[in-house]
Coordinates of N, CA, C and O in Angstrom, one line a residue:
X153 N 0.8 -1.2 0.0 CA 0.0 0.0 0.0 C 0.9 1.2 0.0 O 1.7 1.5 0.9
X154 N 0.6 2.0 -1.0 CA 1.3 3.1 -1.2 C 0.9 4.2 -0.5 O -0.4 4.1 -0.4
X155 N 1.3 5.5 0.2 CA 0.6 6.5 0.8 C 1.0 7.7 -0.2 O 2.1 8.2 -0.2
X156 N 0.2 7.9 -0.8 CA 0.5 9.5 -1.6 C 0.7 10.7 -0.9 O -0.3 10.7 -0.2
X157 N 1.4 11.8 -0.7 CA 1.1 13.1 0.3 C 0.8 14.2 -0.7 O 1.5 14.0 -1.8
X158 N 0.0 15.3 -0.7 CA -0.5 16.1 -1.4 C -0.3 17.6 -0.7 O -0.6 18.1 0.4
X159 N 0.1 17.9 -1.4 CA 0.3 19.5 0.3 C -0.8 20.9 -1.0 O -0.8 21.1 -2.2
X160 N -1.6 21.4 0.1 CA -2.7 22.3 -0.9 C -1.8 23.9 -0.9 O -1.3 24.4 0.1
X161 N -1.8 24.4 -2.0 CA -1.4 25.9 -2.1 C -0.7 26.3 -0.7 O 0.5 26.7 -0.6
X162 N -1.3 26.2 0.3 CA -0.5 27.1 1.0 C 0.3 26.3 2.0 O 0.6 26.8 3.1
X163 N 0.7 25.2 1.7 CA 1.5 24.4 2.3 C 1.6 23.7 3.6 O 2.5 23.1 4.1
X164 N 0.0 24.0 4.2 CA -0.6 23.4 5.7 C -0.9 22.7 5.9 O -1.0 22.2 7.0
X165 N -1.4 22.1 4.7 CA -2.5 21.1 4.8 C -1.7 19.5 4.4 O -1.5 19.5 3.2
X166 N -1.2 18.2 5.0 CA -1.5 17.1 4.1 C -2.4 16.2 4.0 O -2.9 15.7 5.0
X167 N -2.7 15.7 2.9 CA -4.0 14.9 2.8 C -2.8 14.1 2.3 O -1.8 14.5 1.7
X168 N -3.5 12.2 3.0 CA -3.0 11.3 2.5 C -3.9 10.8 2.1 O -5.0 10.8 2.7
X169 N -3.7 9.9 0.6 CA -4.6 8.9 -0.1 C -4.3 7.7 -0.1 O -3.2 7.7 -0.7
X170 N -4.6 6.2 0.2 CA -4.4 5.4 0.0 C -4.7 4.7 -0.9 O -5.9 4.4 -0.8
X171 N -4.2 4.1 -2.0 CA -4.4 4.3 -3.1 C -5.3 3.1 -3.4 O -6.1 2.9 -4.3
X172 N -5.1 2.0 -2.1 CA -5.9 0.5 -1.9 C -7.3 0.7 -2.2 O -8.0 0.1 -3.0
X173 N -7.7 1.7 -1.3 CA -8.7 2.0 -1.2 C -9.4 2.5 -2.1 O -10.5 1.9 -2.0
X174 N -9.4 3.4 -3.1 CA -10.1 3.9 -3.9 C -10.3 3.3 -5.3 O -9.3 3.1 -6.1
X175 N -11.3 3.2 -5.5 CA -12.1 2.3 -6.8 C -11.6 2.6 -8.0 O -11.2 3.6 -8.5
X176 N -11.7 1.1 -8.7 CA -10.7 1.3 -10.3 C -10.9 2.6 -10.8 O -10.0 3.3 -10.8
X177 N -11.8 3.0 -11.3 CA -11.9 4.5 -11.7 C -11.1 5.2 -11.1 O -10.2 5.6 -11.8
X178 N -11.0 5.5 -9.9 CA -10.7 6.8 -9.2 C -9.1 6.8 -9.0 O -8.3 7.7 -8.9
X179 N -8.9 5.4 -9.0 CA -7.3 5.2 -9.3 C -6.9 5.4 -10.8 O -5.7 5.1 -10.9
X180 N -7.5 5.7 -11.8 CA -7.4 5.5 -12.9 C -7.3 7.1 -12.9 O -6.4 7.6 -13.5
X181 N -8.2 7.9 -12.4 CA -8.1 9.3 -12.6 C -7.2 9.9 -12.1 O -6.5 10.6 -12.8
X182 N -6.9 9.6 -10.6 CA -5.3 9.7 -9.6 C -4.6 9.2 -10.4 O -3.9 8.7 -9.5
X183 N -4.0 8.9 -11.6 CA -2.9 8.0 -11.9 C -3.2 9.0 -13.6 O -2.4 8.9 -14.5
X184 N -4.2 9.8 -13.7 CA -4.5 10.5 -14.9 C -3.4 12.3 -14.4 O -2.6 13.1 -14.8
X185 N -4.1 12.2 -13.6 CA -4.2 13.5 -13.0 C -2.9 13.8 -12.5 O -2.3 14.9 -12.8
X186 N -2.4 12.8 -11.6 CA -0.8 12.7 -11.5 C -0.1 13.4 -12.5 O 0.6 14.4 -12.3
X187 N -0.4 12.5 -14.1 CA 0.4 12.8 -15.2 C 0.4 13.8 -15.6 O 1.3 14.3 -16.2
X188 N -1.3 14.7 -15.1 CA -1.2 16.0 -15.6 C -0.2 17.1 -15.2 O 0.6 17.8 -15.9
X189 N -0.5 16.8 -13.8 CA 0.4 17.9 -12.8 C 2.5 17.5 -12.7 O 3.3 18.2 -12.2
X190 N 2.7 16.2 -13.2 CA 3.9 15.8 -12.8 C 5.1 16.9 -13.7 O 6.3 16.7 -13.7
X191 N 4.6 17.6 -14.2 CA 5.9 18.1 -14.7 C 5.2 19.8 -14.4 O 5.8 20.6 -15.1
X192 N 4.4 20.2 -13.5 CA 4.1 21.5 -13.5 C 4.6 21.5 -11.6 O 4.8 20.6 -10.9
X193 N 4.8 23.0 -11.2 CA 5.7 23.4 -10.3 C 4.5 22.7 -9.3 O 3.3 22.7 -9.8
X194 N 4.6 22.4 -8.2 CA 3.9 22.1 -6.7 C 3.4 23.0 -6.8 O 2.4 22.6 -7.4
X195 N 3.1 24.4 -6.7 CA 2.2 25.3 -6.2 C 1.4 25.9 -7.3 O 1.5 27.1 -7.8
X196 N 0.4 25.1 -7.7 CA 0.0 25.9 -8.7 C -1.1 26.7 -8.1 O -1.5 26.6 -6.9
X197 N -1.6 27.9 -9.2 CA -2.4 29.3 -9.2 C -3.6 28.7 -9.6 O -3.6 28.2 -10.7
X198 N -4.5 28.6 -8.9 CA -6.1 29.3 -9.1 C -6.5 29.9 -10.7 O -7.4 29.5 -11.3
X199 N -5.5 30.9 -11.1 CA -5.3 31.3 -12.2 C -4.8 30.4 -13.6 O -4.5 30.9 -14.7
X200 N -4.7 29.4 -13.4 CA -4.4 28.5 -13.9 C -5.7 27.8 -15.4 O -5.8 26.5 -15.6
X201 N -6.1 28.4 -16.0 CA -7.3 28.0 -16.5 C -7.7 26.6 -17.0 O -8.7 25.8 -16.8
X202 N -6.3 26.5 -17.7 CA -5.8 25.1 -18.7 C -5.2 24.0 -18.1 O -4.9 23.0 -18.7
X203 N -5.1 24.2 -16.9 CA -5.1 22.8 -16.0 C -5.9 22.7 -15.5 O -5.8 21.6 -15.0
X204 N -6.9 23.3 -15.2 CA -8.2 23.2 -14.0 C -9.3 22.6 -15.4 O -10.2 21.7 -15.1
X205 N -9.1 23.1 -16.8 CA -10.2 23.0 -17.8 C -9.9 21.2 -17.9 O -10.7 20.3 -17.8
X206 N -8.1 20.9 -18.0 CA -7.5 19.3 -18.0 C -8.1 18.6 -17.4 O -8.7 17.7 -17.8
X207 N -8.1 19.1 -15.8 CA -8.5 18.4 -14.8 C -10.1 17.9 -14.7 O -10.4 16.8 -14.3
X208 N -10.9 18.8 -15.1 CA -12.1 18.6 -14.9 C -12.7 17.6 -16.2 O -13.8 16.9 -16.3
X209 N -12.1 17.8 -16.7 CA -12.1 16.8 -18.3 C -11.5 15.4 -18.0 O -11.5 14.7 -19.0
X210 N -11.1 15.1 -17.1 CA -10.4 14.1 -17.2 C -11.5 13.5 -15.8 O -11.9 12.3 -16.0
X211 N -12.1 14.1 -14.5 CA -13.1 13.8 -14.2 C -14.3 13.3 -14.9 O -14.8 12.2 -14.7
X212 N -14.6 14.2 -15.5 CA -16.3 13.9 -16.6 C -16.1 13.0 -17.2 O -17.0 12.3 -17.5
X213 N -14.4 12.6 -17.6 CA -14.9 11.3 -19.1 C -14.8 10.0 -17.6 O -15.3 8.9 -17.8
X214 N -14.3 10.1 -16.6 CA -13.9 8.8 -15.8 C -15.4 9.0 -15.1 O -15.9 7.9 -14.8
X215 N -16.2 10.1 -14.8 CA -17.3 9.4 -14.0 C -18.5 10.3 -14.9 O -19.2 11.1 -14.4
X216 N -18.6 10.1 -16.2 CA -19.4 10.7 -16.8 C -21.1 10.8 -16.2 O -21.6 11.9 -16.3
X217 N -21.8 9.6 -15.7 CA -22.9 9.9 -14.9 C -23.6 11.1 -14.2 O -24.7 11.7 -14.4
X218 N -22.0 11.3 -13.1 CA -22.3 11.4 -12.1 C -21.9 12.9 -12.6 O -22.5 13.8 -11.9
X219 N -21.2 13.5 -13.5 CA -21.3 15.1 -13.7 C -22.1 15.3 -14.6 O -22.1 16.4 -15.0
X220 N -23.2 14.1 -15.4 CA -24.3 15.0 -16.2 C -25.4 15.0 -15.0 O -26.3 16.0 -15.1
X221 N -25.5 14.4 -14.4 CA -26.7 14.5 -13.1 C -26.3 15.7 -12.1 O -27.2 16.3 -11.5
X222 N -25.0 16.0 -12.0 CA -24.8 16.9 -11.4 C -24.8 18.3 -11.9 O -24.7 19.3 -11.1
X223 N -25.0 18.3 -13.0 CA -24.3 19.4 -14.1 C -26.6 19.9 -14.0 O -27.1 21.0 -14.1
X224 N -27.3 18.6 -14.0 CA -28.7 19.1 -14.3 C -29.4 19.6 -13.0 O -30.3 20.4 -13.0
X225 N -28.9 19.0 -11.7 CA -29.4 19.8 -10.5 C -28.6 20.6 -10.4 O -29.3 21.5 -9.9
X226 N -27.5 21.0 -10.6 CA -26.9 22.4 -10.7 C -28.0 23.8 -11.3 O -28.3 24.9 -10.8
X227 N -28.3 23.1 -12.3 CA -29.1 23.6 -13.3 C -30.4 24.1 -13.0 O -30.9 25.2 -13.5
X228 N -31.0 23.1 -12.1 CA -32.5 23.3 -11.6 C -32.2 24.3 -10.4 O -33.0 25.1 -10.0
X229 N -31.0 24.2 -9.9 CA -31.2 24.4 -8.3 C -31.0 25.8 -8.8 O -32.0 26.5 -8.6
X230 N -30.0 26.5 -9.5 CA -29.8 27.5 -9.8 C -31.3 28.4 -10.7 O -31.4 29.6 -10.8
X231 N -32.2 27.6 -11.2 CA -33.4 28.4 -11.6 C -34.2 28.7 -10.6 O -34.8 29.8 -10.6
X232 N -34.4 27.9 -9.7 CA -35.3 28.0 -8.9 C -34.5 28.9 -7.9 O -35.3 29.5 -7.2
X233 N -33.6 29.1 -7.6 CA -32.7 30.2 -7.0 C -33.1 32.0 -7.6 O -33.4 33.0 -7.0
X234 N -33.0 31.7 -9.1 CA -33.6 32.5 -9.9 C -34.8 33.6 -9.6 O -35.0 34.8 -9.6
X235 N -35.6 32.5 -9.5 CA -37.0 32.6 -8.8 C -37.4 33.3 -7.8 O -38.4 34.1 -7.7
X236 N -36.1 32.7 -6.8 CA -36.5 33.3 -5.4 C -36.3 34.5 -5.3 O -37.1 35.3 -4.9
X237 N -34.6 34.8 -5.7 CA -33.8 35.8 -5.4 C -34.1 37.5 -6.5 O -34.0 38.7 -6.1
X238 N -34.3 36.8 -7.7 CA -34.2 37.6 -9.2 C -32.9 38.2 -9.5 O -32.0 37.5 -9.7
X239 N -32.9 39.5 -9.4 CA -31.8 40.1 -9.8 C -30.6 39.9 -9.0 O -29.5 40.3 -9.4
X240 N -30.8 39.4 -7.9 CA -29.8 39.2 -6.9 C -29.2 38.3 -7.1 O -28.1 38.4 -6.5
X241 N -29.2 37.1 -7.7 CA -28.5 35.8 -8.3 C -26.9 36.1 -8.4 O -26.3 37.0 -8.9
X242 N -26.4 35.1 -7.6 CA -25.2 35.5 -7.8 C -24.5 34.7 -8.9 O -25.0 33.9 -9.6
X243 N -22.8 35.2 -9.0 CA -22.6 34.9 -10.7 C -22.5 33.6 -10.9 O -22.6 33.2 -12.1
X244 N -22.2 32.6 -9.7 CA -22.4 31.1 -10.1 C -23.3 30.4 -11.0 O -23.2 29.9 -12.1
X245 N -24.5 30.4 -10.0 CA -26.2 30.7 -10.7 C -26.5 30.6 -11.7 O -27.1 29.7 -12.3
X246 N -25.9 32.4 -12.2 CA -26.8 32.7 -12.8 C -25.9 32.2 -14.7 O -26.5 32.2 -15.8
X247 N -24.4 31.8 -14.3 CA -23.7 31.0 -15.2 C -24.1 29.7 -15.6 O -23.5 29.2 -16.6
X248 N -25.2 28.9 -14.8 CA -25.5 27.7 -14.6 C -27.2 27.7 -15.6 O -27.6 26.9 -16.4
X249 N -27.9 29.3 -15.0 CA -28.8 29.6 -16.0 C -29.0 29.7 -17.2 O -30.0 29.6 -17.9
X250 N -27.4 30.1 -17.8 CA -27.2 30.8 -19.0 C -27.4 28.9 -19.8 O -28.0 28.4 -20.8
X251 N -26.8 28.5 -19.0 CA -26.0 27.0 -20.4 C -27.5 26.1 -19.7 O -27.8 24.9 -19.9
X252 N -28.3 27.0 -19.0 CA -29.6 25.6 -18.6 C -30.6 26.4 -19.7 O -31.0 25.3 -20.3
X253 N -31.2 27.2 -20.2 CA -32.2 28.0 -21.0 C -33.0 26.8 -21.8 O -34.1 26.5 -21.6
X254 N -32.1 26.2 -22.6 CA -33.1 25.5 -23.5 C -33.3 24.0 -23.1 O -33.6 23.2 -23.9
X255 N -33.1 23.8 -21.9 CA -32.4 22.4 -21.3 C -34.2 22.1 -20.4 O -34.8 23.0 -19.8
X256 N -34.6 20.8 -20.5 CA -35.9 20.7 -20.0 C -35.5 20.4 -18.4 O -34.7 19.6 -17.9
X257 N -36.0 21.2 -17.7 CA -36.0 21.3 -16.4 C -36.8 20.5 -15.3 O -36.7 20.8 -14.1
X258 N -37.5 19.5 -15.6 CA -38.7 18.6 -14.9 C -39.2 17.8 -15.8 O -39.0 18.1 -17.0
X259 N -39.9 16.7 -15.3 CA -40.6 15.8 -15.4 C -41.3 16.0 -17.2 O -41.2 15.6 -18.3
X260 N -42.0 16.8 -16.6 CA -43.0 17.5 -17.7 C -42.2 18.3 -18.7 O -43.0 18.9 -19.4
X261 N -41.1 18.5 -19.0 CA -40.0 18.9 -20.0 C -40.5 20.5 -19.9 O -40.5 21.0 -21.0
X262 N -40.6 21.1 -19.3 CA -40.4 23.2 -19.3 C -39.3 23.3 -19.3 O -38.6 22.5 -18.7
X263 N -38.7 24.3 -20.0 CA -37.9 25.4 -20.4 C -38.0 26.1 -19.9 O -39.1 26.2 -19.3
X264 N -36.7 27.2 -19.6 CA -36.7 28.2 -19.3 C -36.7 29.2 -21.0 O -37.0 30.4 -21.0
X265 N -36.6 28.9 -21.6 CA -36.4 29.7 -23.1 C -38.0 29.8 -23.6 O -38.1 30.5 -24.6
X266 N -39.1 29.3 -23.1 CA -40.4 29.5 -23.2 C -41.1 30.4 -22.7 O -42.1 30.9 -23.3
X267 N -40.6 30.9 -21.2 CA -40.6 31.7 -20.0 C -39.8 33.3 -20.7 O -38.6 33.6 -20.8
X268 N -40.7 33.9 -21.0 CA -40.5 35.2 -21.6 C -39.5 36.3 -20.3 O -38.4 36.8 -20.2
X269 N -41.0 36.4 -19.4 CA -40.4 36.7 -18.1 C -39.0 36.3 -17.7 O -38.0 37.0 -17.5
X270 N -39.1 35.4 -17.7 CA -37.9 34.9 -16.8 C -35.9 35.4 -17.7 O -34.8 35.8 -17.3
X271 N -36.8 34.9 -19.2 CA -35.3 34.9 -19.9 C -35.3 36.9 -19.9 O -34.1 37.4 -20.0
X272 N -36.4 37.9 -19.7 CA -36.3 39.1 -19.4 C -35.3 39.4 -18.1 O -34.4 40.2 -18.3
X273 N -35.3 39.0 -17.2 CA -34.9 38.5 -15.5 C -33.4 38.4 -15.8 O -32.5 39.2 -15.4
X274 N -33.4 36.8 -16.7 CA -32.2 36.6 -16.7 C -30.8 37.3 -17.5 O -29.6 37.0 -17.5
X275 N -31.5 38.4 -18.3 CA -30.8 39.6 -19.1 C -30.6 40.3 -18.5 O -29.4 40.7 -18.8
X276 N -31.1 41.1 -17.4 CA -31.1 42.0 -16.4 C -30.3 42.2 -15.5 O -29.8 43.1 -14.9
X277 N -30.1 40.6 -15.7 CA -29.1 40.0 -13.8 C -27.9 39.6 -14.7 O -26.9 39.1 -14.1
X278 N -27.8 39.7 -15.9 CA -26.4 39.3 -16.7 C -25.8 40.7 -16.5 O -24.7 40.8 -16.3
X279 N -26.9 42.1 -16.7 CA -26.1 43.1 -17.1 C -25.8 43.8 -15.8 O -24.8 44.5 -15.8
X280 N -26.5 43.6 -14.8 CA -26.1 43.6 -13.5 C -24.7 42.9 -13.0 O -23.8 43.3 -12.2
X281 N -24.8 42.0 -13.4 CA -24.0 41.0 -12.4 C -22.4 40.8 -13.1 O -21.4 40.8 -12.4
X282 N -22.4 40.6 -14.8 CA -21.1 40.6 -15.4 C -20.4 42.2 -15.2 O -20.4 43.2 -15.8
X283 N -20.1 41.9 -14.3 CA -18.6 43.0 -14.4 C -17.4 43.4 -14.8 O -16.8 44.4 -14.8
X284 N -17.2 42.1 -15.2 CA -15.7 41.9 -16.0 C -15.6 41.2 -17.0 O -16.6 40.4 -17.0
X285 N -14.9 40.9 -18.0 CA -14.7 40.6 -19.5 C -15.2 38.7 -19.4 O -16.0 38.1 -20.1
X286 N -14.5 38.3 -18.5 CA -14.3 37.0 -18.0 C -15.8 36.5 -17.9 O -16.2 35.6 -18.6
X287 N -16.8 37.4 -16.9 CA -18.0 36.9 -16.6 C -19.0 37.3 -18.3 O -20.0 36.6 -18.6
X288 N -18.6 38.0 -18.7 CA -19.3 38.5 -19.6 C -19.4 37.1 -20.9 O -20.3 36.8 -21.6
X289 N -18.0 36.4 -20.8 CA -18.0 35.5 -21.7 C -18.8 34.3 -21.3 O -19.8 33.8 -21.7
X290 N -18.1 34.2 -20.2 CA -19.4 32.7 -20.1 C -20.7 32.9 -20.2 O -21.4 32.0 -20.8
X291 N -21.2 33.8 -19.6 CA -22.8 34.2 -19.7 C -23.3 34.4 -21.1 O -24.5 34.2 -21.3
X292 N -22.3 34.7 -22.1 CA -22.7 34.9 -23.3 C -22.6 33.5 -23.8 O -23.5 32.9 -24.3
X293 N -21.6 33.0 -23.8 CA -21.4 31.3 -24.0 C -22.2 30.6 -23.9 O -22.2 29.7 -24.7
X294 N -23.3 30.7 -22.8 CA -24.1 29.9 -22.5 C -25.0 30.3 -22.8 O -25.9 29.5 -22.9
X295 N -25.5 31.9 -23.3 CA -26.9 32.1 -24.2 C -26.8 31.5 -25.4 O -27.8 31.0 -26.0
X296 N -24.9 31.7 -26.2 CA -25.4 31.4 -27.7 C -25.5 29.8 -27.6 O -26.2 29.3 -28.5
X297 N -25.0 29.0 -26.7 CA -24.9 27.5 -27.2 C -26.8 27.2 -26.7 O -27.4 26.2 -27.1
X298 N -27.4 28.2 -25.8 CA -29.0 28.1 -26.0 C -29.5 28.4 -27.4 O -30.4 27.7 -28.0
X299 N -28.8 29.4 -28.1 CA -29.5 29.8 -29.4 C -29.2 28.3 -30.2 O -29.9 27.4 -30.7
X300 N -28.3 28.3 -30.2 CA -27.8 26.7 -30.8 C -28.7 25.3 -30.8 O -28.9 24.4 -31.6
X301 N -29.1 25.4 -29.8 CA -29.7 24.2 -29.4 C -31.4 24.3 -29.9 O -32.2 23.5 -30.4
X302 N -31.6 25.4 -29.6 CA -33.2 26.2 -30.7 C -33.1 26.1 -31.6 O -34.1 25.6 -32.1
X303 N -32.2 26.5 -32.5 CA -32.0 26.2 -33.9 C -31.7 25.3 -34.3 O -31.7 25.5 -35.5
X304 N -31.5 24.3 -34.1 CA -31.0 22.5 -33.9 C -32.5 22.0 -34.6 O -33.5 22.5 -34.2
X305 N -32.3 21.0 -35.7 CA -34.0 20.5 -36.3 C -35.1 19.8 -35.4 O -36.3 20.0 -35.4
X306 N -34.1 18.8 -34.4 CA -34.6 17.7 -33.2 C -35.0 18.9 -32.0 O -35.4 18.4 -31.0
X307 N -34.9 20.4 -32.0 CA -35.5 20.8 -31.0 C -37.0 21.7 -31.1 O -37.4 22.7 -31.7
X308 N -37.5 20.8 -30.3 CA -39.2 21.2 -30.3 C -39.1 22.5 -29.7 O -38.9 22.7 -28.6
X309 N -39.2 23.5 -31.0 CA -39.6 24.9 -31.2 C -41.0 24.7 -30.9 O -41.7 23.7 -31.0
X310 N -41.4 26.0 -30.5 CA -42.6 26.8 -29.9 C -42.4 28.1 -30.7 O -41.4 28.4 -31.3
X311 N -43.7 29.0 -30.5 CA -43.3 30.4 -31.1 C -42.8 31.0 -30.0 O -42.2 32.0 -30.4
X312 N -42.8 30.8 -28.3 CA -42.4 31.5 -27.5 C -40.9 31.0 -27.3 O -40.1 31.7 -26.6
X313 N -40.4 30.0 -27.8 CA -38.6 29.7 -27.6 C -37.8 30.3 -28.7 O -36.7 30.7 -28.5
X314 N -38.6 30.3 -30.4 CA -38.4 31.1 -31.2 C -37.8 32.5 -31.1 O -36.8 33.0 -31.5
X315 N -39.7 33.3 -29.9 CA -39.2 34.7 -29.8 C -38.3 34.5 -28.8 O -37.4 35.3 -29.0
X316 N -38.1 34.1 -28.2 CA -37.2 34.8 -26.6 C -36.0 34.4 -27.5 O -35.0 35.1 -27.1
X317 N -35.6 33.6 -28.5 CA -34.4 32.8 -29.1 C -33.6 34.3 -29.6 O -32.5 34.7 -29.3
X318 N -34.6 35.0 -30.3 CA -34.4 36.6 -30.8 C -33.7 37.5 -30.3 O -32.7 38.2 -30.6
X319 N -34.5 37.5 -29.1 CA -34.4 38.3 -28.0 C -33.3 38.1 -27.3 O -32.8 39.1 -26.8
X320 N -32.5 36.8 -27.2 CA -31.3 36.2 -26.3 C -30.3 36.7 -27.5 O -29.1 36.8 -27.2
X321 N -30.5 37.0 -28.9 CA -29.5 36.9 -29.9 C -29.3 38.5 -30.1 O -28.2 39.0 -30.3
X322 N -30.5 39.3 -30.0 CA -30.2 40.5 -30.2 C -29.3 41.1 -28.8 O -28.2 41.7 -28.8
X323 N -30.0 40.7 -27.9 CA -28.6 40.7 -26.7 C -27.4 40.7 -26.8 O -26.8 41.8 -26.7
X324 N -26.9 39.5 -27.3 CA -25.5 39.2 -27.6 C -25.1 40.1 -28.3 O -24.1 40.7 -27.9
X325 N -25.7 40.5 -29.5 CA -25.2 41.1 -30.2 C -25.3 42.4 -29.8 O -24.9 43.1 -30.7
X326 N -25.8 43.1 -28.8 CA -25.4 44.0 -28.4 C -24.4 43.8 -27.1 O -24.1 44.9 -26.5
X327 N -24.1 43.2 -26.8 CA -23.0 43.0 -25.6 C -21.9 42.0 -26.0 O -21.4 41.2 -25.2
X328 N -21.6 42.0 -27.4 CA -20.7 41.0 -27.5 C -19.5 41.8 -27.2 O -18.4 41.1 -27.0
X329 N -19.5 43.3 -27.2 CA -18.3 43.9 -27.8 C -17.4 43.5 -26.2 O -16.2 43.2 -26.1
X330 N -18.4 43.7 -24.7 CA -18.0 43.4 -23.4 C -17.0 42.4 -23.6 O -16.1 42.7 -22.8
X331 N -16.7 41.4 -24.3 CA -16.1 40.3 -24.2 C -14.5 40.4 -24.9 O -13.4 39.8 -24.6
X332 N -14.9 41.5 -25.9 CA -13.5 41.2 -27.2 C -12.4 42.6 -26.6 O -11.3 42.8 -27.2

């Protein structure tokens, strides 16, 4: 039995893993992830985009289930946050809103891209809430890959996912310049 030591950013913390213990996957990912980090310095930055983008990519393909289930209560939990809070949504949320729009939300398959109101709400709390170039992109990222997915042949269009589709595009295109 091997003991791994891991020391976090600020050099206080060690977590040991035993490698016996954790299930073929997850040694498969530890033994992924290792390879990522083995030639980059011990202390890496937060700021780091392209290894955190590695890392999480190399999660989703080893436990792919378990981050599309998580990726859709993310999704829900953040609309119904929506709901409660409105304009107050903080930017996690309301990033989780953006890439959930055309995505069926319940049992009964609703949209939020049907929901006039709401995609009005969720424009409001983008132009509120994006403050910086960074936030502005994902929020837009996740409207246009909504427009995308409306325009798709297999997506059961409505005249109300049509118009708000408009409405999410003419947006963009007035706030794309925030991004570039």
């Amino acid at each position: 039995m091997e003991n791994i030591q891991n020391q976090n950013s600020q050099n206080t913390e060690k977590i040991e893993i035993n490698e016996a213990d954790l299930s073929h996957q997850a040694a498969d990912l530890y033994n992924d992830l290792m390879e990522i980090f083995r030639y980059r310095p011990r202390q890496l930055d937060w700021n780091m985009p392209e290894n955190m983008n590695q890392v999480l990519e190399k999660i989703r393909k080893t436990f792919p289930a378990y981050s599309m289930v998580a990726k859709a209560q993310r999704i829900a939990r953040s609309v119904q946050a929506l709901r409660l809070v409105g304009e107050k949504l903080d930017f996690v949320r309301l990033k989780y809103v953006c890439y959930g729009l055309a995505s069926g939300l319940d049992w009964e398959g609703r949209r939020l891209i049907d929901d006039e109101k709401l995609i009005v709400l969720i424009l409001k709390t983008i132009e509120k809430r994006c403050n910086d170039k960074r936030r502005w992109k994902v929020c837009l990222e996740g409207l246009f890959k909504c427009i995308k997915k409306v325009a798709n042949p297999n997506f059961t269009q409505s005249e109300s996912s049509l118009k708000n589709a408009k409405m999410i595009k003419s947006f963009i295109a007035k706030y794309k310049s925030n991004i570039q």
